[in-house]
Coordinates of C-alpha atoms in Angstrom, one line a residue:
M30 CA 91.4 76.8 110.5
E31 CA 91.1 74.3 113.2
P32 CA 91.5 75.3 116.9
R33 CA 93.4 73.1 119.4
A34 CA 93.2 74.0 123.1
S35 CA 95.3 72.5 125.8
R36 CA 95.3 72.6 129.6
S37 CA 98.6 71.5 131.1
P38 CA 98.2 70.0 134.6
A39 CA 101.9 70.2 135.3
Y40 CA 102.1 73.9 134.8
G41 CA 98.5 75.0 135.5
R42 CA 98.3 77.1 132.4
R43 CA 95.7 77.4 129.7
F44 CA 96.8 77.7 126.1
M45 CA 95.0 78.1 122.7
A46 CA 96.6 77.7 119.3
V47 CA 94.7 78.3 116.1
T48 CA 96.5 77.6 112.9
G49 CA 95.9 76.8 109.2
H50 CA 96.5 73.1 109.8
S51 CA 95.6 70.8 112.7
L52 CA 99.1 69.2 112.6
A53 CA 100.7 72.6 113.1
S54 CA 98.4 73.2 116.1
L55 CA 99.6 69.8 117.5
A56 CA 103.2 71.0 117.3
A57 CA 102.4 74.1 119.4
V58 CA 100.5 72.1 122.0
R59 CA 103.3 69.6 122.3
I60 CA 105.8 72.3 123.1
F61 CA 103.6 74.1 125.5
E62 CA 102.7 71.0 127.4
G63 CA 106.4 70.2 127.6
G64 CA 107.1 73.4 129.5
G65 CA 107.9 75.8 126.7
N66 CA 106.3 79.2 126.5
I67 CA 104.1 80.8 123.9
V68 CA 107.0 81.9 121.7
D69 CA 108.5 78.4 121.7
A70 CA 105.0 77.1 120.7
M71 CA 104.8 79.6 117.9
I72 CA 108.2 78.6 116.4
A73 CA 107.2 74.9 116.5
S74 CA 103.9 75.6 114.9
S75 CA 105.4 77.9 112.3
A76 CA 108.0 75.3 111.4
A77 CA 105.3 72.6 111.2
T78 CA 103.2 74.8 109.0
A79 CA 106.2 75.2 106.7
A80 CA 106.3 71.4 106.4
V81 CA 102.6 70.7 105.7
L82 CA 101.7 73.9 103.9
G83 CA 104.9 74.6 102.1
H84 CA 102.9 75.4 98.9
A85 CA 101.5 78.5 100.8
A86 CA 103.8 79.2 103.7
G87 CA 107.1 77.4 103.5
L88 CA 110.7 78.1 104.5
G89 CA 111.2 80.1 101.3
G90 CA 108.7 82.8 102.4
D91 CA 108.5 85.5 104.9
C92 CA 106.2 86.8 107.7
F93 CA 104.9 89.7 109.9
L94 CA 104.3 89.1 113.6
L95 CA 102.7 90.9 116.6
Y96 CA 103.6 89.6 120.0
R97 CA 101.9 90.8 123.2
D98 CA 103.8 90.4 126.5
G99 CA 101.2 89.6 129.1
A100 CA 103.3 91.0 132.0
S101 CA 103.9 94.5 130.6
G102 CA 101.1 94.7 128.1
T103 CA 103.6 95.8 125.5
I104 CA 102.9 94.7 121.9
F105 CA 106.0 94.1 119.8
G106 CA 106.1 94.0 116.0
L107 CA 108.5 92.1 113.8
N108 CA 108.8 92.8 110.1
A109 CA 110.4 89.7 108.5
S110 CA 109.5 90.6 105.0
G111 CA 112.1 89.7 102.5
T112 CA 114.4 92.2 100.7
A113 CA 115.1 92.4 97.0
P114 CA 118.5 90.9 95.9
A115 CA 121.4 93.2 95.4
L116 CA 121.2 92.8 91.7
A117 CA 117.4 93.6 91.5
T118 CA 117.6 97.0 89.8
Q119 CA 114.6 98.6 88.1
E120 CA 116.4 98.3 84.7
R121 CA 116.4 94.5 85.0
F122 CA 112.6 94.5 85.2
A123 CA 111.9 97.0 82.5
D124 CA 109.2 94.7 81.0
G125 CA 107.5 94.1 84.3
M126 CA 108.0 92.1 87.5
A127 CA 108.5 88.3 87.3
G128 CA 105.4 86.3 88.5
R129 CA 107.1 82.9 88.7
G130 CA 110.6 81.4 88.2
P131 CA 114.1 82.3 89.4
L132 CA 113.6 86.1 89.0
A133 CA 110.6 86.1 91.4
P134 CA 112.1 85.5 94.9
V135 CA 113.1 88.0 97.5
V136 CA 115.3 86.9 100.5
P137 CA 113.2 84.6 102.7
G138 CA 112.7 86.0 106.1
L139 CA 110.7 83.3 108.0
V140 CA 113.6 81.4 109.6
R141 CA 115.2 84.7 110.9
T142 CA 111.9 85.3 112.7
W143 CA 112.3 82.1 114.6
G144 CA 115.8 83.0 115.6
E145 CA 115.0 86.5 116.6
M146 CA 112.0 85.6 118.7
H147 CA 113.7 82.7 120.4
K148 CA 116.8 84.8 121.3
R149 CA 114.7 87.5 122.8
F150 CA 111.7 85.7 124.3
G151 CA 112.1 81.9 124.0
K152 CA 112.6 79.4 126.8
A153 CA 112.7 75.8 125.5
R154 CA 115.7 74.2 123.9
W155 CA 116.0 75.2 120.3
P156 CA 116.4 71.7 118.8
S157 CA 113.2 70.5 120.5
L158 CA 111.1 73.1 118.6
F159 CA 111.6 71.3 115.3
E160 CA 110.9 67.7 116.1
T161 CA 107.3 67.7 114.9
A162 CA 108.2 69.7 111.7
I163 CA 110.9 67.2 110.8
E164 CA 108.5 64.3 111.3
L165 CA 106.0 66.0 109.1
A166 CA 108.5 66.8 106.4
E167 CA 109.5 63.2 106.3
A168 CA 105.9 62.1 105.7
H169 CA 102.4 63.4 106.0
P170 CA 99.1 62.8 104.2
V171 CA 98.2 65.1 101.3
S172 CA 95.3 67.4 101.9
E173 CA 92.4 68.1 99.6
V174 CA 93.6 71.7 99.2
L175 CA 97.1 70.7 98.1
A176 CA 95.9 68.0 95.8
T177 CA 93.4 70.4 94.1
R178 CA 96.0 73.1 93.6
L179 CA 98.5 70.6 92.2
N180 CA 96.0 69.7 89.6
L181 CA 95.3 73.3 88.8
Q182 CA 99.0 74.2 88.4
R183 CA 100.3 70.8 87.3
D184 CA 101.8 72.1 84.0
E185 CA 104.0 74.8 85.4
L186 CA 105.0 72.7 88.5
A187 CA 105.8 69.6 86.4
T188 CA 108.4 71.6 84.4
D189 CA 110.4 72.6 87.5
P190 CA 112.8 69.8 88.5
G191 CA 112.5 70.5 92.3
C192 CA 108.7 70.7 92.4
A193 CA 108.3 67.7 90.1
S194 CA 110.6 65.6 92.4
V195 CA 108.4 66.3 95.5
F196 CA 104.9 66.7 94.2
F197 CA 104.7 64.2 91.4
A198 CA 104.8 60.5 91.3
G199 CA 105.8 59.8 87.7
S200 CA 103.7 62.0 85.5
K201 CA 100.8 62.4 88.0
P202 CA 100.6 64.8 91.0
V203 CA 100.2 63.2 94.4
G204 CA 96.6 62.7 95.4
I205 CA 94.4 63.2 98.4
G206 CA 95.4 61.0 101.3
E207 CA 98.6 59.8 99.7
T208 CA 101.8 60.3 101.6
L209 CA 103.9 63.4 100.8
K210 CA 107.6 62.8 101.5
Q211 CA 110.1 65.7 101.6
P212 CA 113.4 64.2 102.6
A213 CA 115.5 67.3 101.4
L214 CA 113.3 69.6 103.4
A215 CA 113.6 67.3 106.5
R216 CA 117.4 67.5 106.2
T217 CA 117.2 71.3 106.0
L218 CA 115.0 71.5 109.1
R219 CA 117.3 69.1 110.9
R220 CA 120.3 71.3 110.1
I221 CA 118.4 74.4 111.4
A222 CA 117.5 72.5 114.5
E223 CA 121.1 71.5 115.1
E224 CA 122.9 74.7 114.2
G225 CA 120.3 77.5 114.7
A226 CA 118.7 80.0 112.4
D227 CA 122.1 81.1 111.1
A228 CA 122.3 77.8 109.3
F229 CA 119.7 79.0 106.8
Y230 CA 121.6 82.2 106.0
H231 CA 125.2 81.1 106.0
G232 CA 126.9 77.9 104.9
P233 CA 125.6 75.0 102.8
I234 CA 121.9 76.0 102.7
A235 CA 122.5 79.6 101.6
D236 CA 125.2 78.5 99.2
A237 CA 122.9 75.9 97.6
L238 CA 120.1 78.4 97.2
G239 CA 122.2 81.1 95.8
R240 CA 124.1 78.8 93.4
Y241 CA 120.9 77.2 92.1
V242 CA 119.0 80.4 91.6
R243 CA 121.9 82.0 89.7
E244 CA 122.4 78.8 87.5
W245 CA 118.8 79.3 86.4
G246 CA 119.2 83.0 85.6
G247 CA 117.9 84.5 88.9
L248 CA 119.3 87.2 91.1
L249 CA 119.3 85.9 94.6
S250 CA 122.7 85.1 96.0
A251 CA 124.3 83.6 99.1
S252 CA 125.5 87.1 100.1
D253 CA 121.9 88.4 99.9
L254 CA 120.9 85.7 102.5
A255 CA 124.0 86.5 104.7
N256 CA 123.1 90.2 104.8
Y257 CA 119.4 89.8 105.6
A258 CA 117.9 91.0 108.9
P259 CA 114.3 91.6 110.0
I260 CA 113.1 94.9 111.5
W261 CA 111.7 95.3 115.0
A262 CA 108.9 97.9 114.4
E263 CA 106.5 99.6 116.7
P264 CA 102.9 98.7 115.8
I265 CA 100.5 101.4 114.7
S266 CA 97.0 101.7 115.9
S267 CA 93.6 103.4 115.7
I268 CA 90.6 103.6 117.9
Y269 CA 87.3 101.9 116.8
R270 CA 84.3 101.7 119.2
G271 CA 86.5 102.3 122.2
H272 CA 89.0 99.5 121.2
S273 CA 92.6 100.0 120.1
V274 CA 93.3 98.1 116.9
H275 CA 97.0 97.3 116.4
V276 CA 98.7 96.4 113.1
M277 CA 102.1 96.5 111.6
P278 CA 103.2 99.7 109.8
P279 CA 104.2 99.8 106.1
N280 CA 105.5 98.0 104.1
S281 CA 102.6 95.9 105.6
C282 CA 99.2 96.8 104.3
G283 CA 97.9 97.0 107.9
A284 CA 97.4 100.7 107.7
L285 CA 94.7 100.0 105.0
L286 CA 92.7 98.2 107.7
L287 CA 92.9 101.1 110.1
M288 CA 91.9 103.5 107.4
Q289 CA 88.8 101.5 106.6
L290 CA 87.9 101.5 110.3
N291 CA 88.5 105.3 110.5
G292 CA 86.1 105.7 107.5
L293 CA 83.4 103.5 109.0
S294 CA 83.6 105.4 112.3
A295 CA 81.3 107.9 110.6
V296 CA 78.4 105.5 110.7
D297 CA 76.7 104.5 114.0
S298 CA 77.1 101.0 115.2
E299 CA 73.3 100.6 115.4
V300 CA 73.0 101.3 111.6
L301 CA 75.8 98.8 110.8
A302 CA 74.4 96.1 113.0
S303 CA 70.7 96.4 112.0
K304 CA 71.0 96.8 108.2
P305 CA 73.3 94.2 106.7
S306 CA 72.9 95.3 103.1
L307 CA 73.6 98.9 103.9
R308 CA 76.6 97.8 106.1
M309 CA 78.1 95.9 103.2
G310 CA 77.7 99.0 101.0
Y311 CA 79.5 101.2 103.5
Q312 CA 82.2 98.6 103.9
M313 CA 82.7 98.4 100.1
S314 CA 82.9 102.2 99.9
A315 CA 85.4 102.3 102.6
M316 CA 87.5 99.5 101.0
R317 CA 87.5 101.2 97.5
A318 CA 88.3 104.6 98.8
V319 CA 91.1 103.3 101.0
F320 CA 92.6 101.2 98.3
A321 CA 92.6 104.1 95.8
T322 CA 94.3 106.5 98.2
G323 CA 96.3 104.2 100.4
V324 CA 97.8 101.4 98.2
P325 CA 100.2 103.8 96.4
L326 CA 101.8 104.8 99.7
I327 CA 102.4 101.2 101.0
A328 CA 106.1 100.7 100.4
D329 CA 109.4 100.1 102.1
P330 CA 109.5 102.2 105.3
D331 CA 112.7 103.9 104.2
A332 CA 111.1 104.9 100.9
M333 CA 108.0 106.4 102.5
P334 CA 108.9 107.5 106.0
D335 CA 105.8 109.7 106.4
A336 CA 103.3 107.2 105.1
V337 CA 101.7 106.4 108.5
N338 CA 101.3 110.1 109.3
I339 CA 99.6 110.7 105.9
L340 CA 97.4 107.5 105.9
L341 CA 96.2 107.9 109.5
S342 CA 95.9 111.7 109.6
H343 CA 92.7 113.5 110.6
E344 CA 92.4 115.0 107.2
M345 CA 92.6 111.6 105.5
S346 CA 90.0 110.2 108.0
M347 CA 87.6 113.0 107.0
V348 CA 88.0 112.3 103.3
L349 CA 87.4 108.6 103.9
Q350 CA 84.3 109.2 106.1
G351 CA 82.9 111.4 103.4
A352 CA 83.4 108.6 100.8
V353 CA 81.8 106.1 103.1
L354 CA 78.7 108.3 103.8
S355 CA 78.2 109.0 100.1
L356 CA 78.5 105.3 99.3
T357 CA 81.2 106.2 96.7
A358 CA 82.0 103.7 94.0
G359 CA 85.6 103.1 93.0
R360 CA 88.0 101.0 90.9
M361 CA 88.5 97.4 92.3
Q362 CA 92.0 96.3 93.2
P363 CA 93.4 93.0 91.9
D364 CA 94.0 90.5 94.7
S365 CA 95.7 87.1 95.1
G366 CA 97.9 85.2 97.5
G367 CA 98.7 82.0 99.4
T368 CA 99.1 82.4 103.1
S369 CA 98.7 80.7 106.5
C370 CA 98.1 82.2 109.9
L371 CA 99.0 81.3 113.5
L372 CA 97.1 82.7 116.5
L373 CA 98.3 81.8 120.0
A374 CA 97.3 83.0 123.5
D375 CA 97.6 81.8 127.1
S376 CA 96.0 82.6 130.4
E377 CA 98.9 84.9 131.3
G378 CA 97.8 87.5 128.7
N379 CA 100.6 86.6 126.2
A380 CA 99.4 86.4 122.6
I381 CA 100.9 86.1 119.1
S382 CA 99.4 86.8 115.7
L383 CA 101.7 85.7 112.9
V384 CA 101.0 85.6 109.1
Q385 CA 103.5 83.7 107.0
S386 CA 103.5 83.3 103.2
I387 CA 105.3 82.6 100.0
F388 CA 102.8 85.0 98.3
N389 CA 100.9 83.2 95.5
V390 CA 100.2 79.5 95.9
F391 CA 103.4 77.6 95.1
G392 CA 105.2 81.0 95.2
A393 CA 107.8 81.2 92.4
A394 CA 107.0 77.5 91.4
F395 CA 110.8 77.2 91.8
M396 CA 112.3 74.7 94.3
E397 CA 115.9 74.2 95.1
P398 CA 116.1 70.3 95.0
S399 CA 119.0 69.7 97.5
T400 CA 117.3 71.7 100.3
G401 CA 113.6 71.2 99.4
I402 CA 113.0 74.9 99.7
L403 CA 110.2 76.3 97.5
L404 CA 110.9 79.9 97.0
N405 CA 108.5 82.9 97.2
N406 CA 107.5 85.2 94.4
R407 CA 107.3 88.3 96.5
M408 CA 109.2 90.4 93.9
G409 CA 105.7 90.7 92.4
G410 CA 104.9 93.1 95.3
F411 CA 107.1 95.7 93.6
T412 CA 106.3 97.9 90.6
H413 CA 108.7 98.2 87.7
A414 CA 107.5 101.7 86.9
P415 CA 110.3 104.2 87.8
G416 CA 110.0 106.9 90.4
K417 CA 107.3 105.3 92.6
A418 CA 107.6 104.7 96.4
N419 CA 107.3 101.0 95.7
T420 CA 109.7 100.8 92.6
V421 CA 111.9 97.8 92.8
A422 CA 115.5 98.5 94.0
P423 CA 118.3 96.5 95.6
G424 CA 117.8 95.7 99.3
K425 CA 114.3 97.2 99.3
R426 CA 111.2 95.5 100.9
P427 CA 108.1 95.3 98.6
A428 CA 104.6 96.5 99.5
H429 CA 103.2 93.6 101.4
T430 CA 99.8 92.0 101.9
L431 CA 100.4 90.3 105.3
C432 CA 98.4 91.8 108.1
P433 CA 98.5 90.4 111.7
V434 CA 96.0 92.2 114.1
M435 CA 95.6 92.6 117.8
V436 CA 92.8 94.4 119.6
T437 CA 92.9 95.8 123.1
R438 CA 90.7 97.8 125.4
E439 CA 92.0 99.8 128.2
G440 CA 95.3 97.9 128.0
R441 CA 93.6 94.4 128.1
L442 CA 93.8 92.0 125.3
R443 CA 90.5 91.4 123.5
F444 CA 91.3 89.7 120.2
A445 CA 94.2 88.3 118.2
M446 CA 93.2 88.1 114.5
A447 CA 94.6 87.1 111.2
T448 CA 93.3 85.7 107.9
P449 CA 94.7 84.7 104.5
G450 CA 93.7 86.6 101.3
G451 CA 96.1 89.1 99.9
L452 CA 94.9 92.7 100.3
S453 CA 91.5 91.4 101.2
Q454 CA 93.0 90.5 104.6
T455 CA 92.2 94.0 105.6
L456 CA 88.6 93.8 104.5
T457 CA 88.0 90.4 106.1
N458 CA 89.4 91.7 109.4
V459 CA 87.2 94.8 109.2
Q460 CA 84.1 92.7 108.6
V461 CA 84.9 90.4 111.5
L462 CA 85.6 93.4 113.8
G463 CA 82.3 94.9 112.7
H464 CA 80.5 91.8 113.8
L465 CA 82.3 91.8 117.1
L466 CA 82.3 95.4 118.0
D467 CA 79.2 96.8 116.2
S468 CA 76.9 93.8 116.4
G469 CA 78.3 92.3 119.6
L470 CA 78.5 88.8 118.2
E471 CA 80.6 86.1 119.9
V472 CA 83.8 85.2 118.1
Q473 CA 82.5 81.9 116.5
A474 CA 79.4 83.7 115.2
A475 CA 81.4 86.6 113.9
V476 CA 83.7 84.3 111.9
E477 CA 80.8 82.3 110.5
Q478 CA 79.0 85.3 109.0
P479 CA 79.1 85.4 105.2

């Protein structure tokens, strides 16, 4: 990720944006220097990310977000994970969840995030937030990462008419440095800019998405989009080395991060800092114990209303500390995902950690051609096995890998954190926090550790 910092002479404010792409950072800086606030900058950067990293974090995906208001010190949480279509019954997936194709998407939640955040906290004119994203959708250079992934997945992408029309020139995928043009996506972004977030969930865009998915045998409909709403959720937290670590509650996997920290609290900082090989052993033991006990309880909040109390209970922490101290082995958890992160902060104490994703790289590998929207494959977050907390059902939110993080001490912001990586987001953040709080490293050094 490439940081871009800006000092605006006109407003006397300092601002930092760190995103998965330098062009997305530029979008944030432009808005902030034009007089917008940090929420406006986040929306502009998120939209630009959707244009340049659509294969990982486009309009057809969803997100989780933490926002700290500098004036009050309050941290707000927004759960914009997608919901299963109304027709997504367990019986329809008796042979397993769909990994790709028209049966794989949940309702995209990302655009609703922009609307909700702007309505509650934004300042700048809504249309101005999408100028950079529209420019980038019209044309931007192909990155090495995108070109590499296109070659790896060329067979499945070439068979999808929408993906082939955007990512292929004839029979060949676009190459590094070539210009990627997404005119349909630019039109979609322009409509959202002119009409607001509702334009994605009602009217021509929603109708086109629902009609196309159903024509290809999928379940998502225009009414599913019209009925979608994100959830404002109070973050959950735990104390580690005198710092409060804040994450989103389930269906986010954030509780798994707190559980690992609770387990590692049994080991002195000095031991973790001075013996790297032993530290890694403790961290692996914590991860394996947490995944074995915690993953089955990560589910839609209505399906597991007591999950947080169980996962963060004193009794659970004692079990995890025992597992860490005994260096207990355990079964590994499969992991995958395609994700991008946005971290923003200003000198007034405001901060945002946002993680947006279409799940696996290229999501469902299924693009609606007239809108240019590449849909997610987040239905894969459910299980088809009956009777589980995370069993697929209409309107339900799947267990989710996205994990924004904020760290405070005595009410003051210390760190805003995020990383790609499926369930390993929790482990990566634990490792970086260990370097910061156990070893006392500076941020750059902590991130650069292996």
